Amino acid sequence: MKFFIDTADIEEIKEAMSWGALAGVTTNPSLYAKTGGKLADFEDHMVKIAEICEGLPVSAESTAKTTDAMVAEGEHLASLAPNIVVKLPVCAESLAATHALAEEGIKVNMTLVFSAPQALLAARAGARYVSPFVGRFDDIGDEGLDHLEEIVTCIHNYDFGHEVEIITASVRTPHHVTQAALMGADIATVPFGALKKCLKHPLTDQGLASFEADWKKVTGEK
Ligand code: G3P
């Protein structure tokens, strides 16, 4: 499974990219708003992220409401950098826009996917990435991983005539990451905080502390 980072924060992206383990970035309007960014700077911000992650897919979300506007905004976003992927929320208008953009060779990441039928329709319309959300189900007392499993199985059952990768989104915990990988989800897009948690384990910390203590016996250092 590949790791993407789910953030629009430039410093977080730079730091996580320095690990050498990331394969892409996803952003959305809420994540951009969280950076304090303004509309006038949105495109430059996306270009900056695309430059930091040269060659890796960077999802920039359209906020257009009609098919024509989504296609126009999608074409524009895709023209900003070769690695920008157009992110669209699943609905009738965005399916039609995805179909049109895919015909032009523009990659679409279909987001806000909560069910297998939504995922299948997105893939059939030509989406290059389908993003099922996990954590938001958990937030309402449902089991997000069960829904993810259905979606992964349904998508992997079929050949859509083009590559379709599942981006596990709304990831909150290392457990989500582990389960997504066990299910065979292609990608997990993980916020920086959860990504750092993925790196930690109490036994790693404990092991490191004993190595350091034992090495002091070797070096004689107090
Ligand atoms: O990329 C969108 C998705 O990951 C958002 O997650 O935490 O807002 O549910 P969250």
mmCIF file of C-alpha atoms and ligand atoms in Angstrom:
data_model
loop_
_atom_site.group_PDB
_atom_site.id
_atom_site.type_symbol
_atom_site.label_atom_id
_atom_site.label_comp_id
_atom_site.label_asym_id
_atom_site.label_seq_id
_atom_site.Cartn_x
_atom_site.Cartn_y
_atom_site.Cartn_z
ATOM 1 C CA MET A 1 0.000 0.000 0.000
ATOM 2 C CA LYS A 2 1.228 3.470 -0.852
ATOM 3 C CA PHE A 3 1.153 6.384 1.597
ATOM 4 C CA PHE A 4 -0.149 9.810 0.644
ATOM 5 C CA ILE A 5 -0.248 12.716 3.085
ATOM 6 C CA ASP A 6 -3.647 14.327 3.628
ATOM 7 C CA THR A 7 -2.821 17.975 4.229
ATOM 8 C CA ALA A 8 -2.338 21.331 2.514
ATOM 9 C CA ASP A 9 0.277 22.448 5.049
ATOM 10 C CA ILE A 10 3.545 23.081 3.196
ATOM 11 C CA GLU A 11 5.797 22.441 6.206
ATOM 12 C CA GLU A 12 4.059 19.145 6.980
ATOM 13 C CA ILE A 13 4.402 18.095 3.348
ATOM 14 C CA LYS A 14 8.099 19.017 3.260
ATOM 15 C CA GLU A 15 8.839 17.151 6.477
ATOM 16 C CA ALA A 16 6.851 14.041 5.516
ATOM 17 C CA MET A 17 8.336 14.048 1.998
ATOM 18 C CA SER A 18 11.829 14.062 3.536
ATOM 19 C CA TRP A 19 11.113 10.575 4.896
ATOM 20 C CA GLY A 20 11.237 9.265 1.328
ATOM 21 C CA ALA A 21 8.166 7.090 1.911
ATOM 22 C CA LEU A 22 5.379 9.193 0.434
ATOM 23 C CA ALA A 23 3.760 8.660 -2.956
ATOM 24 C CA GLY A 24 1.407 11.637 -3.151
ATOM 25 C CA VAL A 25 -0.634 14.380 -1.479
ATOM 26 C CA THR A 26 -4.356 14.977 -1.102
ATOM 27 C CA THR A 27 -5.880 18.311 -0.216
ATOM 28 C CA ASN A 28 -9.439 19.541 0.133
ATOM 29 C CA PRO A 29 -11.104 22.920 0.778
ATOM 30 C CA SER A 30 -11.148 22.327 4.553
ATOM 31 C CA LEU A 31 -7.453 21.437 4.639
ATOM 32 C CA TYR A 32 -6.601 24.544 2.593
ATOM 33 C CA ALA A 33 -8.768 26.727 4.880
ATOM 34 C CA LYS A 34 -6.885 25.261 7.861
ATOM 35 C CA THR A 35 -3.623 26.695 6.499
ATOM 36 C CA GLY A 36 -5.193 30.187 6.611
ATOM 37 C CA GLY A 37 -4.858 30.434 2.840
ATOM 38 C CA LYS A 38 -6.983 32.869 0.836
ATOM 39 C CA LEU A 39 -8.679 32.340 -2.531
ATOM 40 C CA ALA A 40 -6.176 34.540 -4.353
ATOM 41 C CA ASP A 41 -3.312 32.297 -3.228
ATOM 42 C CA PHE A 42 -5.001 28.931 -3.782
ATOM 43 C CA GLU A 43 -3.507 28.171 -7.190
ATOM 44 C CA ASP A 44 0.023 29.234 -6.205
ATOM 45 C CA HIS A 45 -0.297 27.082 -3.101
ATOM 46 C CA MET A 46 -1.271 24.039 -5.174
ATOM 47 C CA VAL A 47 1.596 24.698 -7.602
ATOM 48 C CA LYS A 48 4.019 24.929 -4.667
ATOM 49 C CA ILE A 49 2.847 21.563 -3.335
ATOM 50 C CA ALA A 50 3.078 20.070 -6.836
ATOM 51 C CA GLU A 51 6.681 21.340 -7.111
ATOM 52 C CA ILE A 52 7.663 19.936 -3.699
ATOM 53 C CA CYS A 53 6.207 16.576 -4.745
ATOM 54 C CA GLU A 54 7.453 16.624 -8.322
ATOM 55 C CA GLY A 55 6.216 13.615 -10.264
ATOM 56 C CA LEU A 56 3.840 12.498 -7.508
ATOM 57 C CA PRO A 57 0.057 12.960 -7.687
ATOM 58 C CA VAL A 58 -1.280 15.997 -5.821
ATOM 59 C CA SER A 59 -5.071 16.229 -5.536
ATOM 60 C CA ALA A 60 -6.528 19.742 -5.830
ATOM 61 C CA GLU A 61 -10.276 19.916 -5.271
ATOM 62 C CA SER A 62 -12.757 21.758 -7.448
ATOM 63 C CA THR A 63 -15.570 23.605 -5.686
ATOM 64 C CA ALA A 64 -17.631 24.035 -8.868
ATOM 65 C CA LYS A 65 -21.283 22.996 -8.797
ATOM 66 C CA THR A 66 -22.199 22.222 -12.420
ATOM 67 C CA THR A 67 -20.685 19.720 -14.819
ATOM 68 C CA ASP A 68 -19.493 22.434 -17.199
ATOM 69 C CA ALA A 69 -17.934 24.432 -14.371
ATOM 70 C CA MET A 70 -16.260 21.302 -12.949
ATOM 71 C CA VAL A 71 -14.805 20.472 -16.360
ATOM 72 C CA ALA A 72 -13.557 24.046 -16.828
ATOM 73 C CA GLU A 73 -12.078 24.230 -13.321
ATOM 74 C CA GLY A 74 -10.658 20.714 -13.658
ATOM 75 C CA GLU A 75 -8.945 21.610 -16.939
ATOM 76 C CA HIS A 76 -7.535 24.743 -15.330
ATOM 77 C CA LEU A 77 -6.296 22.960 -12.182
ATOM 78 C CA ALA A 78 -4.709 20.213 -14.302
ATOM 79 C CA SER A 79 -2.948 22.856 -16.408
ATOM 80 C CA LEU A 80 -1.211 24.314 -13.333
ATOM 81 C CA ALA A 81 1.231 21.400 -12.987
ATOM 82 C CA PRO A 82 1.620 18.013 -14.691
ATOM 83 C CA ASN A 83 1.144 16.109 -11.429
ATOM 84 C CA ILE A 84 -2.098 17.792 -10.325
ATOM 85 C CA VAL A 85 -5.053 15.422 -10.044
ATOM 86 C CA VAL A 86 -8.524 16.976 -10.061
ATOM 87 C CA LYS A 87 -10.523 16.068 -6.976
ATOM 88 C CA LEU A 88 -14.317 16.050 -7.348
ATOM 89 C CA PRO A 89 -17.012 15.132 -4.793
ATOM 90 C CA VAL A 90 -19.200 12.261 -5.986
ATOM 91 C CA CYS A 91 -22.549 13.350 -7.495
ATOM 92 C CA ALA A 92 -24.292 13.189 -10.898
ATOM 93 C CA GLU A 93 -22.590 16.368 -12.130
ATOM 94 C CA SER A 94 -19.134 15.169 -11.116
ATOM 95 C CA LEU A 95 -19.601 11.765 -12.772
ATOM 96 C CA ALA A 96 -20.292 13.535 -16.065
ATOM 97 C CA ALA A 97 -17.355 15.887 -15.463
ATOM 98 C CA THR A 98 -15.094 12.941 -14.633
ATOM 99 C CA HIS A 99 -16.078 11.249 -17.878
ATOM 100 C CA ALA A 100 -15.245 14.384 -19.872
ATOM 101 C CA LEU A 101 -11.969 15.037 -18.036
ATOM 102 C CA ALA A 102 -10.869 11.398 -18.358
ATOM 103 C CA GLU A 103 -11.497 11.600 -22.126
ATOM 104 C CA GLU A 104 -8.992 14.475 -22.164
ATOM 105 C CA GLY A 105 -6.478 12.398 -20.187
ATOM 106 C CA ILE A 106 -6.993 14.398 -16.978
ATOM 107 C CA LYS A 107 -6.885 12.301 -13.816
ATOM 108 C CA VAL A 108 -9.767 12.590 -11.352
ATOM 109 C CA ASN A 109 -9.834 11.609 -7.683
ATOM 110 C CA MET A 110 -13.473 11.093 -6.710
ATOM 111 C CA THR A 111 -13.940 12.020 -3.087
ATOM 112 C CA LEU A 112 -16.609 11.862 -0.366
ATOM 113 C CA VAL A 113 -17.255 8.244 -1.308
ATOM 114 C CA PHE A 114 -19.146 6.354 1.418
ATOM 115 C CA SER A 115 -20.644 3.376 -0.427
ATOM 116 C CA ALA A 116 -19.746 0.669 -2.925
ATOM 117 C CA PRO A 117 -22.271 1.886 -5.530
ATOM 118 C CA GLN A 118 -20.745 5.377 -5.392
ATOM 119 C CA ALA A 119 -17.276 3.884 -5.816
ATOM 120 C CA LEU A 120 -18.335 1.655 -8.719
ATOM 121 C CA LEU A 121 -20.054 4.549 -10.511
ATOM 122 C CA ALA A 122 -16.977 6.744 -10.035
ATOM 123 C CA ALA A 123 -14.718 4.061 -11.493
ATOM 124 C CA ARG A 124 -17.102 3.450 -14.410
ATOM 125 C CA ALA A 125 -17.211 7.185 -15.166
ATOM 126 C CA GLY A 126 -13.419 7.180 -15.512
ATOM 127 C CA ALA A 127 -12.086 8.193 -12.097
ATOM 128 C CA ARG A 128 -8.391 7.341 -11.755
ATOM 129 C CA TYR A 129 -8.688 7.374 -7.944
ATOM 130 C CA VAL A 130 -11.666 6.613 -5.709
ATOM 131 C CA SER A 131 -11.527 7.901 -2.126
ATOM 132 C CA PRO A 132 -13.711 6.090 0.405
ATOM 133 C CA PHE A 133 -13.866 7.771 3.833
ATOM 134 C CA VAL A 134 -13.338 5.723 6.992
ATOM 135 C CA GLY A 135 -13.135 7.999 10.051
ATOM 136 C CA ARG A 136 -16.321 9.912 9.346
ATOM 137 C CA PHE A 137 -18.286 6.645 9.657
ATOM 138 C CA ASP A 138 -16.608 6.010 13.007
ATOM 139 C CA ASP A 139 -17.568 9.547 14.059
ATOM 140 C CA ILE A 140 -21.262 8.643 13.722
ATOM 141 C CA GLY A 141 -20.921 5.316 15.539
ATOM 142 C CA ASP A 142 -20.667 3.204 12.379
ATOM 143 C CA GLU A 143 -17.712 1.004 11.398
ATOM 144 C CA GLY A 144 -15.801 2.759 8.641
ATOM 145 C CA LEU A 145 -13.497 -0.178 7.989
ATOM 146 C CA ASP A 146 -16.455 -2.465 7.162
ATOM 147 C CA HIS A 147 -17.573 -0.011 4.480
ATOM 148 C CA LEU A 148 -14.024 0.264 3.178
ATOM 149 C CA GLU A 149 -13.773 -3.517 2.898
ATOM 150 C CA GLU A 150 -16.957 -3.673 0.788
ATOM 151 C CA ILE A 151 -15.636 -0.957 -1.503
ATOM 152 C CA VAL A 152 -12.192 -2.555 -1.910
ATOM 153 C CA THR A 153 -13.776 -5.918 -2.762
ATOM 154 C CA CYS A 154 -16.241 -4.423 -5.242
ATOM 155 C CA ILE A 155 -13.623 -2.330 -7.037
ATOM 156 C CA HIS A 156 -11.079 -5.147 -7.177
ATOM 157 C CA ASN A 157 -13.714 -7.507 -8.625
ATOM 158 C CA TYR A 158 -13.735 -5.662 -11.953
ATOM 159 C CA ASP A 159 -11.618 -4.350 -14.794
ATOM 160 C CA PHE A 160 -12.724 -0.809 -15.577
ATOM 161 C CA GLY A 161 -10.626 -0.546 -18.726
ATOM 162 C CA HIS A 162 -8.310 1.935 -17.018
ATOM 163 C CA GLU A 163 -6.297 1.929 -13.805
ATOM 164 C CA VAL A 164 -8.347 2.663 -10.689
ATOM 165 C CA GLU A 165 -6.694 2.996 -7.287
ATOM 166 C CA ILE A 166 -8.506 3.177 -3.985
ATOM 167 C CA ILE A 167 -7.322 5.951 -1.692
ATOM 168 C CA THR A 168 -8.397 5.170 1.862
ATOM 169 C CA ALA A 169 -9.347 8.606 3.165
ATOM 170 C CA SER A 170 -10.503 10.090 6.458
ATOM 171 C CA VAL A 171 -7.798 8.045 8.146
ATOM 172 C CA ARG A 172 -7.377 8.773 11.845
ATOM 173 C CA THR A 173 -5.281 5.960 13.324
ATOM 174 C CA PRO A 174 -2.491 3.452 12.598
ATOM 175 C CA HIS A 175 -5.202 0.778 12.995
ATOM 176 C CA HIS A 176 -7.028 2.243 9.998
ATOM 177 C CA VAL A 177 -3.761 2.060 8.048
ATOM 178 C CA THR A 178 -3.094 -1.561 9.002
ATOM 179 C CA GLN A 179 -6.620 -2.685 8.164
ATOM 180 C CA ALA A 180 -6.635 -0.808 4.852
ATOM 181 C CA ALA A 181 -3.388 -2.555 3.885
ATOM 182 C CA LEU A 182 -4.731 -5.964 4.954
ATOM 183 C CA MET A 183 -7.761 -5.394 2.728
ATOM 184 C CA GLY A 184 -5.534 -4.522 -0.196
ATOM 185 C CA ALA A 185 -6.468 -0.839 -0.502
ATOM 186 C CA ASP A 186 -3.968 0.685 -2.934
ATOM 187 C CA ILE A 187 -3.265 3.885 -1.011
ATOM 188 C CA ALA A 188 -3.919 5.429 2.413
ATOM 189 C CA THR A 189 -3.943 9.210 2.625
ATOM 190 C CA VAL A 190 -2.965 10.011 6.173
ATOM 191 C CA PRO A 191 -2.882 13.334 8.072
ATOM 192 C CA PHE A 192 0.572 14.252 9.388
ATOM 193 C CA GLY A 193 -0.362 13.577 13.021
ATOM 194 C CA ALA A 194 -1.561 10.058 12.253
ATOM 195 C CA LEU A 195 1.430 9.504 9.968
ATOM 196 C CA LYS A 196 3.769 10.279 12.885
ATOM 197 C CA LYS A 197 1.785 7.870 15.076
ATOM 198 C CA CYS A 198 2.341 5.193 12.409
ATOM 199 C CA LEU A 199 6.063 5.548 12.993
ATOM 200 C CA LYS A 200 5.886 5.088 16.750
ATOM 201 C CA HIS A 201 5.657 1.993 18.920
ATOM 202 C CA PRO A 202 6.255 1.822 22.703
ATOM 203 C CA LEU A 203 8.467 -1.244 22.239
ATOM 204 C CA THR A 204 10.608 0.665 19.730
ATOM 205 C CA ASP A 205 11.067 3.467 22.311
ATOM 206 C CA GLN A 206 11.817 0.924 25.052
ATOM 207 C CA GLY A 207 14.271 -0.952 22.825
ATOM 208 C CA LEU A 208 16.048 2.258 21.871
ATOM 209 C CA ALA A 209 16.354 3.300 25.533
ATOM 210 C CA SER A 210 17.982 -0.041 26.432
ATOM 211 C CA PHE A 211 20.365 0.103 23.455
ATOM 212 C CA GLU A 212 21.448 3.584 24.547
ATOM 213 C CA ALA A 213 21.869 2.534 28.200
ATOM 214 C CA ASP A 214 23.840 -0.594 27.241
ATOM 215 C CA TRP A 215 26.047 1.350 24.801
ATOM 216 C CA LYS A 216 27.014 3.709 27.613
ATOM 217 C CA LYS A 217 28.389 0.636 29.441
ATOM 218 C CA VAL A 218 30.538 -0.024 26.364
ATOM 219 C CA THR A 219 31.761 3.552 25.931
ATOM 220 C CA GLY A 220 32.047 4.302 29.668
ATOM 221 C CA GLU A 221 29.924 7.425 29.118
ATOM 222 C CA LYS A 222 27.896 8.423 32.224
HETATM 223 O O1 G3P B 1 -9.013 13.799 2.011
HETATM 224 C C1 G3P B 1 -10.207 13.936 2.644
HETATM 225 C C2 G3P B 1 -10.380 13.128 3.898
HETATM 226 O O2 G3P B 1 -9.250 12.364 4.161
HETATM 227 C C3 G3P B 1 -10.837 13.970 5.052
HETATM 228 O O3 G3P B 1 -10.688 13.357 6.293
HETATM 229 O O4 G3P B 1 -10.541 13.599 8.728
HETATM 230 O O5 G3P B 1 -11.804 15.314 7.404
HETATM 231 O O6 G3P B 1 -12.712 13.029 7.718
HETATM 232 P P1 G3P B 1 -11.481 13.863 7.599
#
